[in-house]
Coordinates of C-alpha atoms in Angstrom, one line a residue:
Chain A
M186 CA 42.5 -126.2 -167.7
R187 CA 43.1 -123.1 -165.7
W188 CA 40.4 -120.7 -164.8
K189 CA 41.2 -117.1 -164.2
A190 CA 39.7 -115.8 -161.0
G191 CA 37.3 -113.0 -161.3
R192 CA 37.2 -113.0 -165.1
G193 CA 34.5 -115.2 -166.6
L194 CA 31.4 -114.1 -164.8
I195 CA 32.1 -110.5 -165.3
D196 CA 32.6 -111.2 -168.9
L197 CA 29.4 -113.1 -169.1
S198 CA 27.4 -110.5 -167.3
T199 CA 28.2 -107.6 -169.3
P200 CA 25.3 -105.1 -169.2
A201 CA 23.8 -106.7 -172.3
A202 CA 23.2 -110.0 -170.4
C203 CA 22.1 -108.9 -166.9
G204 CA 21.3 -105.2 -167.2
G205 CA 24.0 -103.9 -164.8
P206 CA 27.2 -104.5 -163.1
V207 CA 27.5 -107.6 -161.0
P208 CA 28.3 -107.2 -157.3
A209 CA 31.8 -108.3 -156.4
A210 CA 30.4 -111.0 -154.1
L211 CA 29.0 -112.9 -157.1
S212 CA 32.2 -112.8 -159.0
M213 CA 33.2 -116.4 -158.3
S214 CA 35.6 -118.6 -160.1
D215 CA 33.9 -122.0 -159.8
P216 CA 31.8 -122.5 -163.0
I217 CA 29.2 -124.6 -161.1
R218 CA 28.6 -121.9 -158.7
R219 CA 28.2 -119.4 -161.5
I220 CA 25.5 -121.6 -163.1
M221 CA 23.8 -121.8 -159.7
V222 CA 23.8 -118.0 -159.5
V223 CA 22.3 -117.9 -163.0
L224 CA 19.6 -120.4 -162.0
L225 CA 18.9 -118.5 -158.8
V226 CA 18.4 -115.3 -160.7
G227 CA 16.1 -117.3 -163.0
V228 CA 14.0 -118.7 -160.2
L229 CA 13.6 -115.3 -158.6
A230 CA 12.5 -113.8 -161.9
A231 CA 10.1 -116.7 -162.5
A232 CA 8.6 -116.3 -159.0
G233 CA 8.2 -112.6 -159.5
A234 CA 6.5 -113.2 -162.8
L235 CA 4.2 -115.8 -161.3
L236 CA 3.1 -113.5 -158.5
V237 CA 2.6 -110.6 -160.9
S238 CA 0.5 -112.7 -163.2
A239 CA -1.5 -114.3 -160.3
T240 CA -2.3 -111.1 -158.5
P241 CA -4.9 -109.7 -160.8
H242 CA -7.1 -112.9 -160.2
A243 CA -7.0 -112.4 -156.4
G244 CA -10.2 -110.3 -156.3
T245 CA -12.3 -112.4 -158.8
I246 CA -14.7 -113.8 -156.1
D247 CA -17.5 -111.4 -155.6
P248 CA -18.1 -111.2 -151.8
A249 CA -21.8 -111.0 -152.5
I250 CA -21.7 -114.7 -153.7
I251 CA -20.3 -115.7 -150.3
D252 CA -22.9 -113.8 -148.5
T253 CA -25.7 -115.3 -150.5
R254 CA -24.2 -118.7 -149.9
A255 CA -24.2 -118.2 -146.1
A256 CA -27.8 -117.3 -146.2
A257 CA -28.8 -120.5 -147.9
P258 CA -28.6 -123.4 -145.5
I259 CA -28.2 -126.9 -146.7
A260 CA -31.7 -128.5 -147.2
P261 CA -32.7 -131.1 -144.6
L262 CA -32.8 -134.7 -145.6
A263 CA -36.0 -136.2 -147.0
S264 CA -36.9 -137.7 -143.6
A265 CA -34.6 -138.4 -140.7
S266 CA -37.1 -139.8 -138.2
R267 CA -35.8 -142.9 -136.5
P268 CA -33.8 -146.0 -137.2
D269 CA -36.3 -148.8 -137.5
R270 CA -35.6 -151.9 -139.4
E271 CA -39.2 -153.0 -139.2
A272 CA -40.4 -149.8 -140.7
A273 CA -38.0 -150.3 -143.6
L274 CA -39.2 -153.9 -144.1
A275 CA -42.8 -152.8 -144.0
A276 CA -42.1 -150.2 -146.6
A277 CA -40.4 -152.8 -148.7
R278 CA -43.4 -155.1 -148.4
A279 CA -45.6 -152.3 -149.4
A280 CA -43.4 -152.1 -152.5
F281 CA -43.8 -155.8 -152.8
D282 CA -47.5 -155.4 -153.4
R283 CA -47.1 -152.3 -155.5
S284 CA -47.2 -153.5 -159.0
P285 CA -49.5 -154.2 -160.8
A286 CA -52.2 -152.2 -159.1
S287 CA -55.0 -154.3 -160.5
A288 CA -55.9 -156.9 -163.0
P289 CA -54.7 -155.8 -166.5
R290 CA -56.9 -154.1 -169.0
I291 CA -56.8 -155.0 -172.6
E292 CA -56.5 -152.3 -175.2
T293 CA -59.0 -152.6 -178.1
N294 CA -57.6 -149.8 -180.3
L295 CA -61.0 -148.2 -180.2
V296 CA -61.8 -144.7 -178.7
D297 CA -65.0 -143.6 -177.1
D298 CA -66.9 -140.4 -177.9
L299 CA -64.6 -138.4 -175.6
G300 CA -61.5 -139.7 -177.4
R301 CA -60.4 -142.0 -174.6
A302 CA -59.0 -145.4 -175.4
V303 CA -61.4 -148.2 -174.8
T304 CA -60.0 -151.0 -172.7
V305 CA -61.7 -154.2 -171.5
S306 CA -61.1 -156.6 -168.7
C307 CA -60.0 -160.2 -169.3
A308 CA -63.4 -161.4 -168.1
S309 CA -65.2 -159.4 -170.8
C310 CA -64.4 -162.2 -173.2
H311 CA -63.5 -165.1 -171.0
A312 CA -66.7 -165.1 -169.0
N313 CA -68.4 -166.4 -172.1
L314 CA -65.6 -168.7 -173.3
E315 CA -64.9 -172.3 -172.2
P316 CA -61.3 -172.5 -170.8
D317 CA -59.0 -174.9 -172.6
A318 CA -56.6 -176.5 -170.1
N319 CA -54.5 -177.9 -172.9
T320 CA -53.5 -174.6 -174.4
N321 CA -49.8 -174.2 -173.6
H322 CA -48.3 -172.8 -176.7
A323 CA -48.6 -169.2 -178.0
A324 CA -49.2 -170.7 -181.5
D325 CA -52.4 -172.3 -180.1
L326 CA -53.8 -168.8 -179.4
I327 CA -55.5 -168.1 -182.7
D328 CA -58.2 -165.7 -181.8
F329 CA -57.2 -162.8 -179.6
H330 CA -53.8 -163.3 -178.1
E331 CA -52.2 -164.1 -181.4
G332 CA -48.5 -163.2 -181.5
L333 CA -48.0 -163.4 -177.8
E334 CA -44.4 -164.4 -177.0
Y335 CA -44.5 -167.3 -174.7
E336 CA -41.4 -169.0 -173.3
H337 CA -41.9 -170.1 -169.7
G338 CA -41.0 -173.7 -169.2
S339 CA -43.8 -176.3 -169.6
L340 CA -46.5 -174.2 -168.0
S341 CA -49.9 -173.9 -169.6
C342 CA -52.0 -170.7 -169.5
L343 CA -54.1 -172.1 -166.7
S344 CA -51.1 -172.8 -164.5
C345 CA -51.1 -169.2 -163.6
H346 CA -54.4 -167.8 -164.9
H347 CA -57.5 -168.8 -163.0
A348 CA -59.9 -170.7 -165.2
E349 CA -63.0 -169.5 -163.3
D350 CA -62.0 -165.9 -162.7
Y351 CA -59.9 -164.4 -165.4
N352 CA -59.4 -161.2 -163.4
A353 CA -57.4 -163.3 -160.9
L354 CA -54.3 -165.4 -160.8
R355 CA -54.2 -169.0 -159.6
L356 CA -51.8 -170.5 -157.0
T357 CA -50.9 -174.1 -157.3
D358 CA -53.4 -175.1 -154.7
G359 CA -56.2 -173.5 -156.8
L360 CA -56.5 -170.4 -154.6
A361 CA -57.4 -167.3 -156.6
I362 CA -55.2 -164.3 -155.8
D363 CA -55.4 -160.8 -157.4
F364 CA -52.8 -159.6 -159.9
A365 CA -51.3 -157.3 -157.4
S366 CA -50.0 -160.3 -155.5
V367 CA -48.2 -161.7 -158.5
Q368 CA -45.0 -162.2 -156.5
R369 CA -46.6 -164.9 -154.4
L370 CA -47.4 -166.7 -157.6
C371 CA -43.8 -166.5 -158.9
A372 CA -42.3 -167.5 -155.5
Q373 CA -44.0 -170.8 -155.6
C374 CA -41.4 -172.1 -158.1
H375 CA -38.7 -169.5 -157.7
A376 CA -38.2 -169.8 -154.0
P377 CA -34.4 -169.0 -153.9
Q378 CA -35.0 -165.8 -155.9
A379 CA -37.9 -164.9 -153.6
R380 CA -35.6 -165.4 -150.6
D381 CA -32.9 -163.3 -152.1
Y382 CA -35.4 -160.7 -153.2
E383 CA -36.3 -160.2 -149.6
R384 CA -32.7 -159.3 -148.8
S385 CA -32.2 -157.2 -152.0
A386 CA -29.8 -159.8 -153.4
H387 CA -32.2 -160.3 -156.3
G388 CA -34.2 -157.6 -157.9
G389 CA -32.0 -154.7 -157.0
M390 CA -32.5 -151.8 -154.7
M391 CA -34.2 -148.4 -155.2
G392 CA -34.8 -145.4 -153.0
F393 CA -32.7 -145.2 -149.8
W394 CA -30.3 -147.7 -148.3
D395 CA -30.8 -145.9 -145.0
A396 CA -34.2 -146.4 -143.5
R397 CA -33.7 -143.4 -141.2
R398 CA -33.6 -141.1 -144.2
G399 CA -36.0 -142.6 -146.7
E400 CA -38.0 -145.5 -148.0
A401 CA -36.5 -148.5 -149.6
V402 CA -38.3 -149.4 -152.8
R403 CA -38.1 -152.6 -154.7
K404 CA -39.3 -153.6 -158.1
S405 CA -41.9 -156.3 -158.7
C406 CA -40.9 -159.5 -160.4
I407 CA -42.7 -158.4 -163.6
D408 CA -41.1 -155.0 -163.7
C409 CA -38.0 -156.8 -165.0
H410 CA -39.3 -160.1 -166.2
D411 CA -42.1 -160.5 -168.8
P412 CA -44.2 -163.2 -167.0
H413 CA -44.8 -164.9 -170.4
A414 CA -41.2 -164.9 -171.4
P415 CA -39.2 -164.2 -168.2
A416 CA -35.7 -164.7 -169.4
M417 CA -33.7 -161.4 -169.3
P418 CA -33.4 -160.4 -173.0
A419 CA -30.1 -159.8 -174.7
M420 CA -28.9 -156.2 -174.4
V421 CA -26.8 -153.9 -176.4
P422 CA -24.0 -152.5 -174.2
T423 CA -23.6 -148.8 -173.6
F424 CA -20.7 -146.8 -174.9
R425 CA -17.1 -147.8 -173.9
P426 CA -14.8 -145.4 -172.2
H427 CA -11.7 -144.5 -174.3
D428 CA -9.1 -146.0 -172.1
R429 CA -5.7 -147.6 -172.7
F430 CA -6.6 -150.6 -170.5
L431 CA -9.5 -151.4 -172.6
A432 CA -7.9 -153.0 -175.7
A433 CA -9.0 -156.5 -176.2
P434 CA -6.3 -159.0 -175.1
S435 CA -4.6 -160.7 -178.1
E436 CA -4.8 -164.4 -178.2
S437 CA -1.0 -164.8 -178.7
E438 CA -0.3 -162.6 -175.7
H439 CA -2.6 -164.2 -173.2
G440 CA -3.9 -167.3 -174.8
D441 CA -1.6 -170.0 -173.5
D442 CA -0.2 -168.8 -170.1
E443 CA -2.6 -170.9 -168.0
Chain B
M116 CA 48.8 -126.7 -172.8
S117 CA 50.9 -123.6 -172.7
D118 CA 49.8 -120.3 -171.2
A119 CA 50.5 -118.7 -174.5
R120 CA 47.9 -120.8 -176.2
D121 CA 45.3 -120.2 -173.5
E122 CA 45.7 -116.5 -173.9
R123 CA 45.4 -116.6 -177.6
R124 CA 42.4 -114.8 -178.9
I125 CA 40.8 -115.8 -182.1
P126 CA 39.2 -112.8 -183.8
L127 CA 35.6 -113.5 -184.6
P128 CA 33.7 -111.3 -187.1
V129 CA 30.6 -110.8 -184.9
L130 CA 32.0 -110.8 -181.4
G131 CA 34.9 -108.5 -182.2
G132 CA 37.6 -108.7 -179.5
V133 CA 35.8 -111.3 -177.3
S134 CA 37.7 -114.6 -176.9
R135 CA 36.1 -117.8 -178.1
R136 CA 35.9 -119.2 -174.6
T137 CA 34.0 -116.2 -173.4
A138 CA 31.7 -116.4 -176.4
L139 CA 31.0 -120.0 -175.7
K140 CA 30.4 -119.3 -172.1
G141 CA 28.0 -116.6 -173.0
A142 CA 26.2 -118.8 -175.5
G143 CA 26.0 -121.6 -172.9
A144 CA 24.6 -119.3 -170.3
A145 CA 22.0 -118.0 -172.7
L146 CA 21.0 -121.5 -173.7
G147 CA 20.8 -122.5 -170.0
L148 CA 18.5 -119.5 -169.3
A149 CA 16.4 -120.3 -172.3
A150 CA 16.0 -124.0 -171.2
F151 CA 15.2 -123.0 -167.7
G152 CA 12.6 -120.5 -169.0
A153 CA 11.1 -123.2 -171.2
A154 CA 11.1 -125.6 -168.2
I155 CA 9.1 -123.3 -166.0
S156 CA 6.8 -122.0 -168.7
P157 CA 4.0 -124.2 -167.6
L158 CA 4.0 -122.3 -164.4
A159 CA 3.1 -119.1 -166.3
H160 CA 0.2 -121.1 -167.9
F161 CA -0.7 -122.4 -164.5
A162 CA -0.9 -118.8 -163.2
E163 CA -3.3 -117.9 -165.9
N164 CA -5.8 -120.5 -164.9
T165 CA -5.3 -120.4 -161.2
S166 CA -6.6 -117.6 -159.0
L167 CA -4.4 -116.6 -156.0
D168 CA -7.2 -118.0 -153.7
E169 CA -6.9 -121.3 -155.3
F170 CA -3.1 -121.3 -155.2
L171 CA -3.1 -120.5 -151.5
Q172 CA -5.9 -122.9 -150.6
K173 CA -5.2 -125.1 -147.7
H174 CA -5.6 -128.9 -147.4
Y175 CA -9.2 -130.0 -147.1
K176 CA -8.6 -131.2 -143.5
E177 CA -7.4 -127.8 -142.5
L178 CA -10.4 -125.9 -143.8
N179 CA -13.0 -124.5 -141.4
E180 CA -16.6 -123.9 -142.3
E181 CA -15.9 -120.3 -143.5
D182 CA -13.1 -121.4 -145.7
K183 CA -15.3 -124.1 -147.2
R184 CA -18.1 -121.7 -147.9
A185 CA -15.8 -119.4 -149.8
I186 CA -14.1 -122.2 -151.7
F187 CA -17.5 -123.8 -152.7
A188 CA -18.7 -120.4 -153.8
R189 CA -15.6 -119.9 -155.8
L190 CA -16.0 -123.3 -157.5
E191 CA -19.6 -122.6 -158.3
A192 CA -18.7 -119.3 -159.8
E193 CA -16.0 -120.9 -161.8
T194 CA -18.4 -123.5 -163.1
K195 CA -20.8 -120.8 -164.0
E196 CA -18.1 -118.9 -165.8
R197 CA -16.5 -121.8 -167.7
Y198 CA -19.5 -124.0 -168.3
G199 CA -22.5 -121.7 -167.9
A200 CA -24.2 -124.1 -165.5
D201 CA -25.6 -123.3 -162.1
V202 CA -24.3 -126.0 -159.7
R203 CA -24.3 -126.5 -156.0
V204 CA -21.1 -127.8 -154.3
R205 CA -21.7 -129.4 -151.0
D206 CA -19.6 -131.3 -148.5
P207 CA -21.7 -134.1 -146.9
Q208 CA -19.9 -135.7 -144.0
P209 CA -19.6 -139.4 -143.1
I210 CA -22.5 -140.7 -141.0
P211 CA -21.3 -142.0 -137.6
G212 CA -21.6 -145.7 -137.3
V213 CA -21.7 -146.3 -141.0
R214 CA -19.1 -148.1 -143.1
F215 CA -20.1 -148.6 -146.7
G216 CA -20.0 -152.0 -148.4
Y217 CA -21.0 -152.9 -151.9
A218 CA -21.7 -156.3 -153.4
I219 CA -22.3 -157.3 -157.0
N220 CA -24.1 -160.5 -158.0
L221 CA -22.2 -161.8 -161.0
S222 CA -24.9 -164.3 -161.8
L223 CA -27.2 -161.4 -162.6
C224 CA -24.8 -159.0 -164.2
N225 CA -25.0 -159.3 -168.0
G226 CA -22.5 -156.7 -168.9
N227 CA -25.0 -154.2 -170.4
G228 CA -22.9 -151.3 -169.1
R229 CA -25.7 -149.0 -167.8
C230 CA -23.7 -148.5 -164.6
V231 CA -20.7 -147.3 -166.7
E232 CA -22.9 -144.7 -168.4
A233 CA -24.7 -143.7 -165.2
C234 CA -21.3 -143.0 -163.5
H235 CA -20.2 -141.0 -166.5
R236 CA -23.2 -138.8 -166.2
E237 CA -23.5 -138.6 -162.5
N238 CA -19.8 -137.7 -162.0
N239 CA -19.5 -135.0 -164.6
H240 CA -16.9 -136.9 -166.6
D241 CA -15.3 -135.4 -169.8
R242 CA -17.8 -136.2 -172.5
D243 CA -15.0 -136.5 -175.1
A244 CA -13.0 -139.1 -173.2
N245 CA -16.2 -141.1 -172.4
Q246 CA -14.5 -141.6 -169.0
S247 CA -16.2 -143.5 -166.2
Y248 CA -15.0 -144.9 -162.8
I249 CA -16.4 -148.3 -163.8
R250 CA -15.1 -150.8 -166.3
V251 CA -17.1 -154.0 -167.1
F252 CA -14.8 -156.8 -168.2
E253 CA -16.1 -159.6 -170.3
M254 CA -14.4 -162.6 -168.8
P255 CA -14.1 -166.2 -169.9
K256 CA -15.7 -168.5 -167.3
G257 CA -13.2 -170.1 -165.0
T258 CA -10.9 -167.2 -164.2
T259 CA -10.8 -163.9 -162.4
D260 CA -7.6 -162.8 -163.9
L261 CA -8.3 -159.5 -165.5
A262 CA -5.6 -160.1 -168.1
H263 CA -8.1 -162.4 -169.8
G264 CA -10.9 -159.8 -169.7
N265 CA -12.1 -157.6 -172.5
A266 CA -13.7 -154.3 -171.5
S267 CA -14.2 -153.0 -175.0
Y268 CA -16.7 -155.5 -176.3
E269 CA -19.5 -154.0 -178.4
H270 CA -21.6 -157.1 -179.3
D271 CA -24.9 -158.0 -177.7
V272 CA -24.7 -159.3 -174.1
P273 CA -24.5 -161.8 -172.5
Q274 CA -22.4 -164.1 -174.7
E275 CA -22.2 -167.8 -174.3
G276 CA -19.3 -168.9 -172.1
K277 CA -18.6 -165.5 -170.6
Y278 CA -19.4 -163.7 -167.4
Y279 CA -19.2 -160.0 -166.8
L280 CA -17.1 -158.4 -164.1
P281 CA -17.7 -154.7 -163.2
V282 CA -14.6 -153.2 -161.7
Q283 CA -14.4 -149.9 -159.9
C284 CA -12.7 -148.6 -156.8
F285 CA -13.1 -151.1 -154.0
Q286 CA -12.6 -148.6 -151.2
C287 CA -10.1 -150.9 -149.6
E288 CA -9.7 -151.0 -145.9
N289 CA -6.0 -151.0 -146.4
P290 CA -5.6 -148.8 -149.4
P291 CA -2.2 -149.0 -151.1
C292 CA -3.0 -145.8 -153.1
V293 CA -3.2 -143.8 -149.9
D294 CA 0.1 -144.9 -148.6
V295 CA 2.1 -143.7 -151.6
C296 CA 0.6 -140.2 -152.0
P297 CA 3.5 -137.9 -151.3
V298 CA 1.3 -134.9 -150.3
E299 CA -1.6 -136.7 -148.5
A300 CA -4.0 -135.5 -151.1
T301 CA -5.9 -138.8 -150.8
W302 CA -7.1 -140.5 -147.6
Q303 CA -9.7 -142.8 -146.2
E304 CA -12.8 -141.3 -144.5
E305 CA -14.6 -142.6 -141.5
D306 CA -17.1 -144.5 -143.6
G307 CA -14.4 -146.2 -145.6
I308 CA -14.6 -144.1 -148.7
V309 CA -11.2 -143.2 -150.1
V310 CA -11.4 -139.6 -151.3
V311 CA -9.1 -137.1 -153.2
D312 CA -8.8 -133.4 -152.5
Y313 CA -8.6 -132.4 -156.2
N314 CA -7.1 -129.0 -155.3
W315 CA -4.3 -130.6 -153.3
C316 CA -3.4 -133.4 -155.7
I317 CA -0.2 -132.6 -157.6
G318 CA -0.9 -135.2 -160.3
C319 CA 2.2 -137.4 -159.7
R320 CA 0.0 -140.5 -160.3
Y321 CA 1.8 -142.6 -157.8
C322 CA -1.6 -143.7 -156.5
Q323 CA -2.5 -144.9 -160.0
A324 CA 0.6 -147.0 -160.1
A325 CA -0.1 -148.4 -156.6
C326 CA -3.7 -149.4 -157.2
P327 CA -3.8 -153.1 -158.0
Y328 CA -7.2 -152.7 -159.7
H329 CA -6.5 -149.8 -162.1
A330 CA -9.4 -148.0 -160.3
R331 CA -7.9 -144.5 -160.5
R332 CA -8.1 -142.2 -163.4
F333 CA -6.0 -139.2 -164.5
N334 CA -7.7 -136.1 -165.7
W335 CA -5.7 -135.4 -168.8
K336 CA -7.6 -132.2 -169.7
E337 CA -10.2 -129.9 -168.5
P338 CA -13.5 -131.8 -168.9
E339 CA -15.8 -130.6 -171.7
I340 CA -19.5 -131.0 -170.7
P341 CA -22.5 -129.3 -172.2
A342 CA -24.1 -127.0 -169.6
E343 CA -27.4 -128.9 -169.7
E344 CA -25.7 -132.2 -169.0
I345 CA -23.8 -131.1 -166.0
N346 CA -25.0 -132.7 -162.8
P347 CA -25.6 -129.7 -160.5
D348 CA -25.7 -131.8 -157.3
Q349 CA -22.0 -131.8 -156.6
G350 CA -19.7 -132.8 -153.6
Y351 CA -16.4 -131.2 -153.0
L352 CA -14.7 -134.6 -152.5
S353 CA -16.8 -136.4 -155.1
N354 CA -18.3 -135.3 -158.4
R355 CA -17.5 -131.7 -158.8
I356 CA -15.8 -130.9 -162.1
R357 CA -12.2 -131.8 -161.6
P358 CA -9.4 -129.6 -162.8
A359 CA -7.0 -131.0 -165.4
G360 CA -3.9 -132.8 -164.2
V361 CA -5.3 -134.5 -161.1
V362 CA -6.2 -138.0 -160.2
E363 CA -9.8 -139.0 -159.6
K364 CA -11.6 -142.1 -158.6
C365 CA -14.9 -143.7 -157.6
H366 CA -16.2 -142.3 -154.3
F367 CA -19.3 -144.5 -153.9
C368 CA -21.3 -141.3 -154.9
L369 CA -20.7 -140.0 -151.4
H370 CA -22.8 -136.9 -152.2
R371 CA -25.7 -139.3 -152.6
T372 CA -24.9 -142.1 -150.2
R373 CA -24.1 -139.9 -147.2
E374 CA -27.7 -138.8 -147.4
G375 CA -29.1 -142.2 -147.5
R376 CA -29.5 -142.5 -151.2
M377 CA -28.1 -145.2 -153.5
P378 CA -25.0 -144.8 -155.7
A379 CA -25.9 -143.8 -159.3
C380 CA -24.5 -147.1 -160.8
L381 CA -26.8 -149.1 -158.5
E382 CA -29.9 -147.2 -159.5
A383 CA -29.0 -147.6 -163.2
C384 CA -28.6 -151.4 -163.0
P385 CA -31.4 -153.0 -165.0
T386 CA -30.6 -156.5 -163.8
G387 CA -30.6 -155.7 -160.0
A388 CA -27.1 -157.1 -159.6
R389 CA -25.9 -154.4 -157.3
L390 CA -26.3 -154.2 -153.5
F391 CA -25.2 -151.4 -151.2
G392 CA -25.4 -150.8 -147.5
N393 CA -23.9 -150.4 -144.1
L394 CA -21.4 -153.1 -143.1
L395 CA -21.7 -152.1 -139.4
D396 CA -25.4 -152.7 -139.4
P397 CA -25.9 -156.5 -138.6
D398 CA -29.4 -156.4 -140.1
S399 CA -28.4 -154.8 -143.4
D400 CA -28.9 -156.6 -146.6
I401 CA -25.2 -156.4 -147.4
R402 CA -24.4 -158.2 -144.2
W403 CA -27.0 -160.9 -145.1
V404 CA -25.2 -161.4 -148.4
L405 CA -21.8 -161.6 -146.8
A406 CA -23.2 -164.2 -144.4
N407 CA -25.2 -166.3 -146.9
K408 CA -23.5 -166.0 -150.2
R409 CA -20.0 -167.2 -151.3
C410 CA -18.4 -163.8 -151.6
F411 CA -15.0 -163.1 -152.9
V412 CA -12.8 -160.1 -153.7
L413 CA -10.3 -159.6 -156.5
K414 CA -6.6 -160.2 -155.7
E415 CA -7.3 -161.1 -152.1
E416 CA -3.7 -162.1 -151.6
L417 CA -2.5 -158.5 -151.9
G418 CA -4.1 -157.7 -148.5
A419 CA -5.8 -154.5 -149.6
R420 CA -9.1 -155.8 -148.1
P421 CA -11.6 -154.4 -150.6
T422 CA -15.1 -153.5 -149.4
L423 CA -16.7 -154.3 -152.7
F424 CA -17.5 -158.0 -152.9
Y425 CA -18.6 -160.2 -155.7
F426 CA -20.7 -163.3 -155.5
F427 CA -22.3 -165.9 -157.7
D428 CA -25.5 -167.7 -156.8

């Protein structure tokens, strides 16, 4: 094939295509260079269009917003006093004794003259009842605690509830402790959990990880575990993200490549 | 071919006296221009959604305090305009002497997924995509190979014979994702958190391919979030609403943790399986766990050195 010098581009760029005569310097014979020139013109046009369309947005930020912003300093942290591990531990121990605040009150489904719910303490009934050390099934509770869910090993009621003081709990040595110290009671059998709890490896963390900035808070055993049926209940999972990695693996694909 | 044939002109009804060759050249050039125009048309769209300030914005590390104030004010104004929500964009800095570590007790985790949901809400993820930085895999006991995991289970948990493995960004000490970024839009901060400058990211997704843990996400579209659900406490490098077309990832809730608070996923965990703290503090709980529990990381042989550890007890 033979290309005629100085012909093609001029022919291509007649006024209809480019809007005017093409300078002599652009009249080149090599078709690749011609294409490059066309692309260059396109890029320049695109850049121009981009700038033109972007410019009207340049002034969208109201200077007043920036000024307001400068006048509002970032709020200081909750408390940034001093790094003290002991303080953090003391705070955590305070949390240890946090819940429950006192012996539980029993709801009676009655209301007093002022419309307040009437509750009674355990001792209201149990002070007049003879304790039965053999009661260790919820089904045995026919009078008041009927329907209580109980699933806690082979313990009987009086393993943990104090037979002589129903407003207290009972350690294995017979010592009465108040309900607020329930974790001491649990720790008698669940020592590894109690140890891990001390170091946040059981029971989770709340509040601040950094003692310099705020208090660490931990839940009580019975915040998560029902003392009468302490196993964590089955849960319904939350929504699943829509994600291409989430498809369940097919048995044929992954079943036998062990 | 003869010269005479070359010079022959075929009369065409439309083009009149123009040769076929010239006509083809013209058509080719017109097609080329049209294709080029189509190829760069996203730029015009880009220009519609991008202010000049945003287009000219420098890399995060080159911004001074004044630049940041203006940028944060612009982001807040844009959020107000597009979502109708009043938010506060901040830029908490790493705390000197702190390197974050995370540990998850797999004996306690029961796969309930509250962490997934908490992340979704805390980090202003697109509501439609149900996106989150955390996946919880239901794994058959006896393997940590994620290929055997199922993250789309919907039955009650826990199931017999399964354990549950929450996977999110491990903030690796030797992050492969950072190495591959062609524009340095992602990097590791002093406290170990690997962050992304969402305004610098070009969306090439190399980092997504490089991450052995599938921890990065691509923002396919502009997030849709009802104004009342937008978390107004936002960090520039963390949970501010990301533009479409950029890569994002878990940042250990740096807008919370750099102020001493816990990550949102940890606070949401109802089983207490999650543990967070400062790896450089020898008295921290996370250090006690590392010293006293049999901790492991996923795909240790790759040498990425994750700072999120798993343990059973």
